[in-house]
Amino acid sequence: MKTFTVLDQVARLEDQEWLDPIAGATRNIVGALFRPQWLRDLLHGVPIGHPLHPLAAQIPLGLWAGAAGLDIVPGTEKATTLLAGAGVLSALPAASAGLVDWAQLDTKQSRTGVVHAACVVTATGIYALSFLQRARGRHASGKLLGFAGFSVVLAGAFLGGHLSYRQTAGVNHTRDIEDTLPKGWHSLGRADDLPNGELQQRQVGDVRLVVLRTGSRVDALSGVCSHLGGPLAEGALLVGPAGTGACVECPWHKSVFSMRTGDVVHGPATTPQPCLETMVQDGEVFARLASANWD
Ligand code: FES
């Protein structure tokens, strides 16, 4: 099926270099506004194991869709005023979550994200005006503004979908390990060849792993960061919070994962790293996917 020509233009947003200075300035503002690590982790969605933004965005979108629907029904002025105003309030946390995610995207994703954010901010402003007009009893102009805001927010939602589904922002980049890592145990070489307390890269077929030996213990995770595919073996080794043991920090956007479990300690990643079960036999290290029930 042929796509609408106008929608083809969306794919070209990622090549618009003139958006880069806007993205750079916005990124600085986001960095200054959302400085505490716990706040960024919360807004990324680390506690729920998924990005928070798509979930949070459903609330204003639903409220505004309700307002648009009721606007064509006579006698619903009170309800639509409330829906428009509640949408504006609920857009603030949704936008905050989106901004902290956006600030950790790559260059091409950031360009599309700038336009997505501009649509959403514009729509929120239009709905704020719509609410004020309705609150003053000027319901005709409030409705017109509401329909305009709804059109703009739908354009923003379309771009958000493009960003996730076409440009793979916010999706798990380690999902294919279960298909690409051959079943069973795999040799990672001699334990003596793994320097104690240093991150190392090992390869099984096409699958990259990050491996850490600590004394007689060996931990291994997928070496491709679940956030955007960063090379974890080139990251930093950190001492994690109590109970997490040694952690690896991704060199690209500083996500932190427990080497013992693959759990996310800090975002922007929200998906845990696939963790491999290991054993040492006659001085040789073997590993297999811990989640797989394989012989
Ligand atoms: S690729 Fe972004 S934190 Fe690893």
PDB file of C-alpha atoms and ligand atoms in Angstrom:
ATOM      1  CA  MET A   1       0.000   0.000   0.000  1.00  0.00           C
ATOM      2  CA  LYS A   2       1.273   3.444  -0.874  1.00  0.00           C
ATOM      3  CA  THR A   3       1.822   5.871   2.005  1.00  0.00           C
ATOM      4  CA  PHE A   4       0.549   9.452   1.933  1.00  0.00           C
ATOM      5  CA  THR A   5       3.211  11.649   0.285  1.00  0.00           C
ATOM      6  CA  VAL A   6       3.084  14.168   3.114  1.00  0.00           C
ATOM      7  CA  LEU A   7       4.030  11.428   5.559  1.00  0.00           C
ATOM      8  CA  ASP A   8       7.169  10.643   3.550  1.00  0.00           C
ATOM      9  CA  GLN A   9       8.406  14.068   4.622  1.00  0.00           C
ATOM     10  CA  VAL A  10       8.397  12.909   8.246  1.00  0.00           C
ATOM     11  CA  ALA A  11      11.189  10.467   7.494  1.00  0.00           C
ATOM     12  CA  ARG A  12      13.301  13.377   6.274  1.00  0.00           C
ATOM     13  CA  LEU A  13      13.129  15.238   9.583  1.00  0.00           C
ATOM     14  CA  GLU A  14      16.005  13.127  10.891  1.00  0.00           C
ATOM     15  CA  ASP A  15      18.282  14.625   8.205  1.00  0.00           C
ATOM     16  CA  GLN A  16      17.491  18.282   9.029  1.00  0.00           C
ATOM     17  CA  GLU A  17      20.796  19.522  10.463  1.00  0.00           C
ATOM     18  CA  TRP A  18      19.366  22.998  11.132  1.00  0.00           C
ATOM     19  CA  LEU A  19      17.481  21.432  14.051  1.00  0.00           C
ATOM     20  CA  ASP A  20      20.737  20.573  15.842  1.00  0.00           C
ATOM     21  CA  PRO A  21      21.343  23.974  17.535  1.00  0.00           C
ATOM     22  CA  ILE A  22      17.759  23.938  18.826  1.00  0.00           C
ATOM     23  CA  ALA A  23      18.288  20.399  20.103  1.00  0.00           C
ATOM     24  CA  GLY A  24      21.588  21.383  21.755  1.00  0.00           C
ATOM     25  CA  ALA A  25      20.083  24.379  23.568  1.00  0.00           C
ATOM     26  CA  THR A  26      17.043  22.361  24.669  1.00  0.00           C
ATOM     27  CA  ARG A  27      19.275  19.552  25.921  1.00  0.00           C
ATOM     28  CA  ASN A  28      21.179  22.035  28.121  1.00  0.00           C
ATOM     29  CA  ILE A  29      17.918  23.323  29.610  1.00  0.00           C
ATOM     30  CA  VAL A  30      16.680  19.782  30.272  1.00  0.00           C
ATOM     31  CA  GLY A  31      20.007  18.913  31.930  1.00  0.00           C
ATOM     32  CA  ALA A  32      19.704  21.925  34.238  1.00  0.00           C
ATOM     33  CA  LEU A  33      16.018  21.322  35.069  1.00  0.00           C
ATOM     34  CA  PHE A  34      16.228  17.619  35.803  1.00  0.00           C
ATOM     35  CA  ARG A  35      19.529  17.314  37.638  1.00  0.00           C
ATOM     36  CA  PRO A  36      18.820  14.811  40.472  1.00  0.00           C
ATOM     37  CA  GLN A  37      19.544  11.244  39.392  1.00  0.00           C
ATOM     38  CA  TRP A  38      16.492   9.852  41.253  1.00  0.00           C
ATOM     39  CA  LEU A  39      14.204  12.268  39.386  1.00  0.00           C
ATOM     40  CA  ARG A  40      15.665  11.342  36.008  1.00  0.00           C
ATOM     41  CA  ASP A  41      15.370   7.620  36.818  1.00  0.00           C
ATOM     42  CA  LEU A  42      11.751   8.119  37.860  1.00  0.00           C
ATOM     43  CA  LEU A  43      10.899  10.052  34.683  1.00  0.00           C
ATOM     44  CA  HIS A  44      12.731   7.572  32.442  1.00  0.00           C
ATOM     45  CA  GLY A  45      10.561   4.815  33.961  1.00  0.00           C
ATOM     46  CA  VAL A  46      13.305   2.747  35.651  1.00  0.00           C
ATOM     47  CA  PRO A  47      10.965   1.702  38.534  1.00  0.00           C
ATOM     48  CA  ILE A  48       8.352   0.302  36.112  1.00  0.00           C
ATOM     49  CA  GLY A  49      10.853  -1.272  33.697  1.00  0.00           C
ATOM     50  CA  HIS A  50       9.443   0.589  30.683  1.00  0.00           C
ATOM     51  CA  PRO A  51       9.666   4.169  29.445  1.00  0.00           C
ATOM     52  CA  LEU A  52       7.188   6.269  31.445  1.00  0.00           C
ATOM     53  CA  HIS A  53       6.510   8.810  28.702  1.00  0.00           C
ATOM     54  CA  PRO A  54       4.220   6.750  26.410  1.00  0.00           C
ATOM     55  CA  LEU A  55       2.109   5.774  29.418  1.00  0.00           C
ATOM     56  CA  ALA A  56       1.944   9.305  30.856  1.00  0.00           C
ATOM     57  CA  ALA A  57       1.100  10.787  27.448  1.00  0.00           C
ATOM     58  CA  GLN A  58      -2.112   8.737  27.255  1.00  0.00           C
ATOM     59  CA  ILE A  59      -3.655  10.845  30.030  1.00  0.00           C
ATOM     60  CA  PRO A  60      -3.678  14.320  28.395  1.00  0.00           C
ATOM     61  CA  LEU A  61      -4.374  12.745  25.016  1.00  0.00           C
ATOM     62  CA  GLY A  62      -7.398  10.901  26.431  1.00  0.00           C
ATOM     63  CA  LEU A  63      -8.687  13.975  28.266  1.00  0.00           C
ATOM     64  CA  TRP A  64      -8.357  16.153  25.175  1.00  0.00           C
ATOM     65  CA  ALA A  65      -9.957  13.485  22.972  1.00  0.00           C
ATOM     66  CA  GLY A  66     -12.867  13.454  25.429  1.00  0.00           C
ATOM     67  CA  ALA A  67     -13.135  17.243  25.225  1.00  0.00           C
ATOM     68  CA  ALA A  68     -13.083  17.150  21.403  1.00  0.00           C
ATOM     69  CA  GLY A  69     -15.812  14.507  21.358  1.00  0.00           C
ATOM     70  CA  LEU A  70     -18.048  16.324  23.849  1.00  0.00           C
ATOM     71  CA  ASP A  71     -17.538  19.647  22.086  1.00  0.00           C
ATOM     72  CA  ILE A  72     -19.964  18.515  19.407  1.00  0.00           C
ATOM     73  CA  VAL A  73     -22.594  17.647  22.025  1.00  0.00           C
ATOM     74  CA  PRO A  74     -24.744  20.587  23.224  1.00  0.00           C
ATOM     75  CA  GLY A  75     -24.831  21.351  26.954  1.00  0.00           C
ATOM     76  CA  THR A  76     -21.434  19.893  27.839  1.00  0.00           C
ATOM     77  CA  GLU A  77     -19.571  23.172  28.384  1.00  0.00           C
ATOM     78  CA  LYS A  78     -18.760  22.491  32.021  1.00  0.00           C
ATOM     79  CA  ALA A  79     -17.356  19.033  31.300  1.00  0.00           C
ATOM     80  CA  THR A  80     -15.261  20.152  28.319  1.00  0.00           C
ATOM     81  CA  THR A  81     -13.794  23.052  30.313  1.00  0.00           C
ATOM     82  CA  LEU A  82     -12.705  20.598  32.999  1.00  0.00           C
ATOM     83  CA  LEU A  83     -11.314  18.127  30.463  1.00  0.00           C
ATOM     84  CA  ALA A  84      -9.322  20.818  28.635  1.00  0.00           C
ATOM     85  CA  GLY A  85      -7.834  22.128  31.904  1.00  0.00           C
ATOM     86  CA  ALA A  86      -7.078  18.665  33.310  1.00  0.00           C
ATOM     87  CA  GLY A  87      -5.328  17.811  30.043  1.00  0.00           C
ATOM     88  CA  VAL A  88      -3.034  20.821  30.409  1.00  0.00           C
ATOM     89  CA  LEU A  89      -2.124  19.850  33.981  1.00  0.00           C
ATOM     90  CA  SER A  90      -1.485  16.211  33.102  1.00  0.00           C
ATOM     91  CA  ALA A  91       0.622  17.211  30.086  1.00  0.00           C
ATOM     92  CA  LEU A  92       3.305  18.590  32.403  1.00  0.00           C
ATOM     93  CA  PRO A  93       4.530  15.267  33.892  1.00  0.00           C
ATOM     94  CA  ALA A  94       4.116  13.563  30.502  1.00  0.00           C
ATOM     95  CA  ALA A  95       6.248  16.241  28.838  1.00  0.00           C
ATOM     96  CA  SER A  96       8.855  16.053  31.606  1.00  0.00           C
ATOM     97  CA  ALA A  97       9.211  12.300  31.091  1.00  0.00           C
ATOM     98  CA  GLY A  98       9.467  12.812  27.345  1.00  0.00           C
ATOM     99  CA  LEU A  99      12.109  15.498  27.670  1.00  0.00           C
ATOM    100  CA  VAL A 100      14.467  13.462  29.866  1.00  0.00           C
ATOM    101  CA  ASP A 101      14.155  10.540  27.438  1.00  0.00           C
ATOM    102  CA  TRP A 102      14.675  12.816  24.443  1.00  0.00           C
ATOM    103  CA  ALA A 103      17.837  14.345  25.947  1.00  0.00           C
ATOM    104  CA  GLN A 104      19.513  10.901  25.722  1.00  0.00           C
ATOM    105  CA  LEU A 105      18.732  10.122  22.092  1.00  0.00           C
ATOM    106  CA  ASP A 106      21.127  10.062  19.176  1.00  0.00           C
ATOM    107  CA  THR A 107      21.431  12.940  16.710  1.00  0.00           C
ATOM    108  CA  LYS A 108      18.884  11.763  14.141  1.00  0.00           C
ATOM    109  CA  GLN A 109      16.340  10.748  16.752  1.00  0.00           C
ATOM    110  CA  SER A 110      16.820  14.123  18.492  1.00  0.00           C
ATOM    111  CA  ARG A 111      15.887  16.004  15.318  1.00  0.00           C
ATOM    112  CA  THR A 112      12.551  14.220  15.007  1.00  0.00           C
ATOM    113  CA  GLY A 113      12.110  14.548  18.767  1.00  0.00           C
ATOM    114  CA  VAL A 114      12.507  18.335  18.635  1.00  0.00           C
ATOM    115  CA  VAL A 115       9.600  18.618  16.203  1.00  0.00           C
ATOM    116  CA  HIS A 116       7.543  16.127  18.247  1.00  0.00           C
ATOM    117  CA  ALA A 117       8.164  18.214  21.392  1.00  0.00           C
ATOM    118  CA  ALA A 118       7.364  21.467  19.551  1.00  0.00           C
ATOM    119  CA  CYS A 119       3.989  20.029  18.484  1.00  0.00           C
ATOM    120  CA  VAL A 120       3.144  18.902  22.013  1.00  0.00           C
ATOM    121  CA  VAL A 121       4.226  22.172  23.645  1.00  0.00           C
ATOM    122  CA  THR A 122       2.246  24.151  21.055  1.00  0.00           C
ATOM    123  CA  ALA A 123      -0.827  21.974  21.576  1.00  0.00           C
ATOM    124  CA  THR A 124      -0.561  22.396  25.357  1.00  0.00           C
ATOM    125  CA  GLY A 125      -0.367  26.179  24.929  1.00  0.00           C
ATOM    126  CA  ILE A 126      -3.413  26.161  22.653  1.00  0.00           C
ATOM    127  CA  TYR A 127      -5.349  24.055  25.157  1.00  0.00           C
ATOM    128  CA  ALA A 128      -4.349  26.427  27.980  1.00  0.00           C
ATOM    129  CA  LEU A 129      -5.850  29.283  25.943  1.00  0.00           C
ATOM    130  CA  SER A 130      -8.878  27.142  25.170  1.00  0.00           C
ATOM    131  CA  PHE A 131      -9.391  26.487  28.893  1.00  0.00           C
ATOM    132  CA  LEU A 132      -9.112  30.211  29.713  1.00  0.00           C
ATOM    133  CA  GLN A 133     -11.653  31.113  27.036  1.00  0.00           C
ATOM    134  CA  ARG A 134     -14.065  28.467  28.255  1.00  0.00           C
ATOM    135  CA  ALA A 135     -13.594  29.563  31.878  1.00  0.00           C
ATOM    136  CA  ARG A 136     -14.558  33.112  30.821  1.00  0.00           C
ATOM    137  CA  GLY A 137     -17.696  31.781  29.177  1.00  0.00           C
ATOM    138  CA  ARG A 138     -16.394  32.189  25.623  1.00  0.00           C
ATOM    139  CA  HIS A 139     -17.152  28.625  24.639  1.00  0.00           C
ATOM    140  CA  ALA A 140     -17.242  29.114  20.871  1.00  0.00           C
ATOM    141  CA  SER A 141     -13.636  30.293  20.694  1.00  0.00           C
ATOM    142  CA  GLY A 142     -12.690  27.741  23.384  1.00  0.00           C
ATOM    143  CA  LYS A 143     -14.036  24.977  21.144  1.00  0.00           C
ATOM    144  CA  LEU A 144     -12.212  26.265  18.073  1.00  0.00           C
ATOM    145  CA  LEU A 145      -8.973  26.448  20.014  1.00  0.00           C
ATOM    146  CA  GLY A 146      -9.649  22.953  21.353  1.00  0.00           C
ATOM    147  CA  PHE A 147     -10.051  21.510  17.854  1.00  0.00           C
ATOM    148  CA  ALA A 148      -6.865  23.294  16.741  1.00  0.00           C
ATOM    149  CA  GLY A 149      -4.974  21.932  19.773  1.00  0.00           C
ATOM    150  CA  PHE A 150      -6.252  18.432  19.133  1.00  0.00           C
ATOM    151  CA  SER A 151      -5.032  18.534  15.511  1.00  0.00           C
ATOM    152  CA  VAL A 152      -1.565  19.649  16.622  1.00  0.00           C
ATOM    153  CA  VAL A 153      -1.308  17.059  19.405  1.00  0.00           C
ATOM    154  CA  LEU A 154      -2.276  14.290  16.962  1.00  0.00           C
ATOM    155  CA  ALA A 155       0.531  15.421  14.654  1.00  0.00           C
ATOM    156  CA  GLY A 156       2.868  15.246  17.677  1.00  0.00           C
ATOM    157  CA  ALA A 157       1.588  11.758  18.568  1.00  0.00           C
ATOM    158  CA  PHE A 158       2.247  10.610  15.015  1.00  0.00           C
ATOM    159  CA  LEU A 159       5.840  11.851  15.279  1.00  0.00           C
ATOM    160  CA  GLY A 160       6.210  10.105  18.647  1.00  0.00           C
ATOM    161  CA  GLY A 161       5.170   6.844  17.006  1.00  0.00           C
ATOM    162  CA  HIS A 162       7.627   7.443  14.171  1.00  0.00           C
ATOM    163  CA  LEU A 163      10.382   8.053  16.707  1.00  0.00           C
ATOM    164  CA  SER A 164       9.721   4.762  18.499  1.00  0.00           C
ATOM    165  CA  TYR A 165       8.696   2.400  15.730  1.00  0.00           C
ATOM    166  CA  ARG A 166      10.761   3.697  12.804  1.00  0.00           C
ATOM    167  CA  GLN A 167      13.733   5.187  14.626  1.00  0.00           C
ATOM    168  CA  THR A 168      13.766   2.689  17.542  1.00  0.00           C
ATOM    169  CA  ALA A 169      13.882   5.250  20.348  1.00  0.00           C
ATOM    170  CA  GLY A 170      12.838   3.811  23.708  1.00  0.00           C
ATOM    171  CA  VAL A 171      12.752   0.192  22.547  1.00  0.00           C
ATOM    172  CA  ASN A 172      14.816  -2.703  23.879  1.00  0.00           C
ATOM    173  CA  HIS A 173      17.991  -3.133  21.816  1.00  0.00           C
ATOM    174  CA  THR A 174      18.923  -6.529  23.281  1.00  0.00           C
ATOM    175  CA  ARG A 175      15.791  -8.442  22.317  1.00  0.00           C
ATOM    176  CA  ASP A 176      17.489 -10.441  19.562  1.00  0.00           C
ATOM    177  CA  ILE A 177      20.015 -12.199  21.838  1.00  0.00           C
ATOM    178  CA  GLU A 178      17.635 -15.106  22.416  1.00  0.00           C
ATOM    179  CA  ASP A 179      17.556 -15.711  18.658  1.00  0.00           C
ATOM    180  CA  THR A 180      21.229 -15.054  17.878  1.00  0.00           C
ATOM    181  CA  LEU A 181      22.986 -16.738  20.806  1.00  0.00           C
ATOM    182  CA  PRO A 182      23.231 -20.445  20.016  1.00  0.00           C
ATOM    183  CA  LYS A 183      21.671 -22.716  22.634  1.00  0.00           C
ATOM    184  CA  GLY A 184      23.755 -24.345  25.350  1.00  0.00           C
ATOM    185  CA  TRP A 185      26.998 -23.520  27.101  1.00  0.00           C
ATOM    186  CA  HIS A 186      29.707 -21.496  25.345  1.00  0.00           C
ATOM    187  CA  SER A 187      33.356 -21.220  26.214  1.00  0.00           C
ATOM    188  CA  LEU A 188      34.559 -17.718  27.076  1.00  0.00           C
ATOM    189  CA  GLY A 189      38.177 -18.883  27.326  1.00  0.00           C
ATOM    190  CA  ARG A 190      40.450 -19.447  30.294  1.00  0.00           C
ATOM    191  CA  ALA A 191      39.529 -17.787  33.582  1.00  0.00           C
ATOM    192  CA  ASP A 192      43.196 -16.782  33.958  1.00  0.00           C
ATOM    193  CA  ASP A 193      42.917 -14.751  30.749  1.00  0.00           C
ATOM    194  CA  LEU A 194      40.229 -12.557  32.328  1.00  0.00           C
ATOM    195  CA  PRO A 195      42.056  -9.874  34.346  1.00  0.00           C
ATOM    196  CA  ASN A 196      40.638  -9.683  37.862  1.00  0.00           C
ATOM    197  CA  GLY A 197      38.251  -6.738  38.345  1.00  0.00           C
ATOM    198  CA  GLU A 198      38.321  -5.516  34.715  1.00  0.00           C
ATOM    199  CA  LEU A 199      35.528  -5.417  32.172  1.00  0.00           C
ATOM    200  CA  GLN A 200      36.311  -7.547  29.150  1.00  0.00           C
ATOM    201  CA  GLN A 201      34.544  -8.179  25.872  1.00  0.00           C
ATOM    202  CA  ARG A 202      33.975 -11.729  24.683  1.00  0.00           C
ATOM    203  CA  GLN A 203      32.206 -12.843  21.537  1.00  0.00           C
ATOM    204  CA  VAL A 204      30.022 -15.914  20.967  1.00  0.00           C
ATOM    205  CA  GLY A 205      29.209 -16.070  17.276  1.00  0.00           C
ATOM    206  CA  ASP A 206      27.813 -12.626  16.481  1.00  0.00           C
ATOM    207  CA  VAL A 207      26.849 -11.948  20.087  1.00  0.00           C
ATOM    208  CA  ARG A 208      28.977  -9.521  22.085  1.00  0.00           C
ATOM    209  CA  LEU A 209      29.238 -10.038  25.834  1.00  0.00           C
ATOM    210  CA  VAL A 210      30.683  -7.959  28.637  1.00  0.00           C
ATOM    211  CA  VAL A 211      32.437 -10.165  31.189  1.00  0.00           C
ATOM    212  CA  LEU A 212      33.831  -9.474  34.650  1.00  0.00           C
ATOM    213  CA  ARG A 213      35.908 -11.811  36.781  1.00  0.00           C
ATOM    214  CA  THR A 214      36.085 -11.028  40.490  1.00  0.00           C
ATOM    215  CA  GLY A 215      38.243 -13.668  42.142  1.00  0.00           C
ATOM    216  CA  SER A 216      36.614 -16.992  41.367  1.00  0.00           C
ATOM    217  CA  ARG A 217      33.303 -15.385  40.342  1.00  0.00           C
ATOM    218  CA  VAL A 218      32.564 -14.577  36.695  1.00  0.00           C
ATOM    219  CA  ASP A 219      29.625 -12.418  35.598  1.00  0.00           C
ATOM    220  CA  ALA A 220      28.526 -11.967  31.994  1.00  0.00           C
ATOM    221  CA  LEU A 221      25.866  -9.777  30.369  1.00  0.00           C
ATOM    222  CA  SER A 222      24.902  -8.970  26.815  1.00  0.00           C
ATOM    223  CA  GLY A 223      27.514  -6.452  25.712  1.00  0.00           C
ATOM    224  CA  VAL A 224      24.992  -4.352  23.759  1.00  0.00           C
ATOM    225  CA  CYS A 225      23.252  -1.744  25.909  1.00  0.00           C
ATOM    226  CA  SER A 226      19.480  -2.171  25.989  1.00  0.00           C
ATOM    227  CA  HIS A 227      19.008   1.609  25.681  1.00  0.00           C
ATOM    228  CA  LEU A 228      20.505   2.338  22.266  1.00  0.00           C
ATOM    229  CA  GLY A 229      23.054  -0.389  21.705  1.00  0.00           C
ATOM    230  CA  GLY A 230      26.153   1.139  23.320  1.00  0.00           C
ATOM    231  CA  PRO A 231      29.247  -1.083  23.777  1.00  0.00           C
ATOM    232  CA  LEU A 232      29.178  -1.972  27.473  1.00  0.00           C
ATOM    233  CA  ALA A 233      32.657  -3.538  27.493  1.00  0.00           C
ATOM    234  CA  GLU A 234      34.004  -0.034  26.758  1.00  0.00           C
ATOM    235  CA  GLY A 235      32.129   1.392  29.730  1.00  0.00           C
ATOM    236  CA  ALA A 236      33.251   2.012  33.289  1.00  0.00           C
ATOM    237  CA  LEU A 237      33.204  -0.411  36.198  1.00  0.00           C
ATOM    238  CA  LEU A 238      31.424   1.076  39.210  1.00  0.00           C
ATOM    239  CA  VAL A 239      30.625   0.031  42.729  1.00  0.00           C
ATOM    240  CA  GLY A 240      26.836  -0.115  42.764  1.00  0.00           C
ATOM    241  CA  PRO A 241      24.412   0.588  45.606  1.00  0.00           C
ATOM    242  CA  ALA A 242      24.155  -2.014  48.392  1.00  0.00           C
ATOM    243  CA  GLY A 243      22.996  -5.358  47.073  1.00  0.00           C
ATOM    244  CA  THR A 244      23.810  -4.757  43.414  1.00  0.00           C
ATOM    245  CA  GLY A 245      27.528  -5.602  43.511  1.00  0.00           C
ATOM    246  CA  ALA A 246      29.794  -4.401  40.714  1.00  0.00           C
ATOM    247  CA  CYS A 247      28.060  -2.407  37.978  1.00  0.00           C
ATOM    248  CA  VAL A 248      28.859  -1.412  34.408  1.00  0.00           C
ATOM    249  CA  GLU A 249      28.184   2.125  33.183  1.00  0.00           C
ATOM    250  CA  CYS A 250      27.407   2.453  29.474  1.00  0.00           C
ATOM    251  CA  PRO A 251      29.853   4.804  27.720  1.00  0.00           C
ATOM    252  CA  TRP A 252      27.131   6.412  25.570  1.00  0.00           C
ATOM    253  CA  HIS A 253      24.431   7.739  27.929  1.00  0.00           C
ATOM    254  CA  LYS A 254      25.581   6.467  31.351  1.00  0.00           C
ATOM    255  CA  SER A 255      22.963   3.819  32.027  1.00  0.00           C
ATOM    256  CA  VAL A 256      24.179   1.627  34.886  1.00  0.00           C
ATOM    257  CA  PHE A 257      23.518  -2.119  35.131  1.00  0.00           C
ATOM    258  CA  SER A 258      24.296  -4.651  37.846  1.00  0.00           C
ATOM    259  CA  MET A 259      26.879  -7.112  36.519  1.00  0.00           C
ATOM    260  CA  ARG A 260      25.378  -9.832  38.735  1.00  0.00           C
ATOM    261  CA  THR A 261      21.788  -9.592  37.542  1.00  0.00           C
ATOM    262  CA  GLY A 262      21.674  -7.206  34.572  1.00  0.00           C
ATOM    263  CA  ASP A 263      19.140  -5.077  36.485  1.00  0.00           C
ATOM    264  CA  VAL A 264      18.972  -1.377  35.654  1.00  0.00           C
ATOM    265  CA  VAL A 265      20.466   0.692  38.464  1.00  0.00           C
ATOM    266  CA  HIS A 266      20.226   4.026  36.623  1.00  0.00           C
ATOM    267  CA  GLY A 267      18.583   5.041  33.339  1.00  0.00           C
ATOM    268  CA  PRO A 268      18.052   6.135  30.660  1.00  0.00           C
ATOM    269  CA  ALA A 269      17.798   2.376  30.010  1.00  0.00           C
ATOM    270  CA  THR A 270      14.685   0.782  31.486  1.00  0.00           C
ATOM    271  CA  THR A 271      15.130  -2.789  30.202  1.00  0.00           C
ATOM    272  CA  PRO A 272      17.539  -5.028  32.149  1.00  0.00           C
ATOM    273  CA  GLN A 273      20.532  -6.439  30.307  1.00  0.00           C
ATOM    274  CA  PRO A 274      20.206 -10.127  29.415  1.00  0.00           C
ATOM    275  CA  CYS A 275      22.254 -11.942  32.046  1.00  0.00           C
ATOM    276  CA  LEU A 276      24.220 -15.113  31.382  1.00  0.00           C
ATOM    277  CA  GLU A 277      24.682 -17.982  33.768  1.00  0.00           C
ATOM    278  CA  THR A 278      28.371 -18.871  34.119  1.00  0.00           C
ATOM    279  CA  MET A 279      30.462 -21.775  35.386  1.00  0.00           C
ATOM    280  CA  VAL A 280      34.175 -22.484  35.567  1.00  0.00           C
ATOM    281  CA  GLN A 281      35.303 -25.998  34.736  1.00  0.00           C
ATOM    282  CA  ASP A 282      38.967 -26.996  34.765  1.00  0.00           C
ATOM    283  CA  GLY A 283      39.909 -23.340  34.572  1.00  0.00           C
ATOM    284  CA  GLU A 284      37.706 -22.642  31.535  1.00  0.00           C
ATOM    285  CA  VAL A 285      34.741 -20.254  31.723  1.00  0.00           C
ATOM    286  CA  PHE A 286      31.416 -21.237  30.178  1.00  0.00           C
ATOM    287  CA  ALA A 287      28.267 -19.143  29.834  1.00  0.00           C
ATOM    288  CA  ARG A 288      24.684 -19.518  28.682  1.00  0.00           C
ATOM    289  CA  LEU A 289      21.601 -17.334  28.841  1.00  0.00           C
ATOM    290  CA  ALA A 290      20.283 -17.492  32.401  1.00  0.00           C
ATOM    291  CA  SER A 291      16.691 -17.128  31.208  1.00  0.00           C
ATOM    292  CA  ALA A 292      16.916 -20.105  28.872  1.00  0.00           C
ATOM    293  CA  ASN A 293      15.988 -23.552  30.096  1.00  0.00           C
ATOM    294  CA  TRP A 294      18.543 -25.243  27.859  1.00  0.00           C
ATOM    295  CA  ASP A 295      20.904 -28.164  28.325  1.00  0.00           C
TER     296      ASP A 295
HETATM  297  S1  FES B   1      23.291   3.267  24.690  1.00  0.00           S
HETATM  298 FE1  FES B   1      22.360   4.799  25.870  1.00  0.00          FE
HETATM  299  S2  FES B   1      22.893   4.306  27.890  1.00  0.00           S
HETATM  300 FE2  FES B   1      23.735   2.743  26.713  1.00  0.00          FE
END
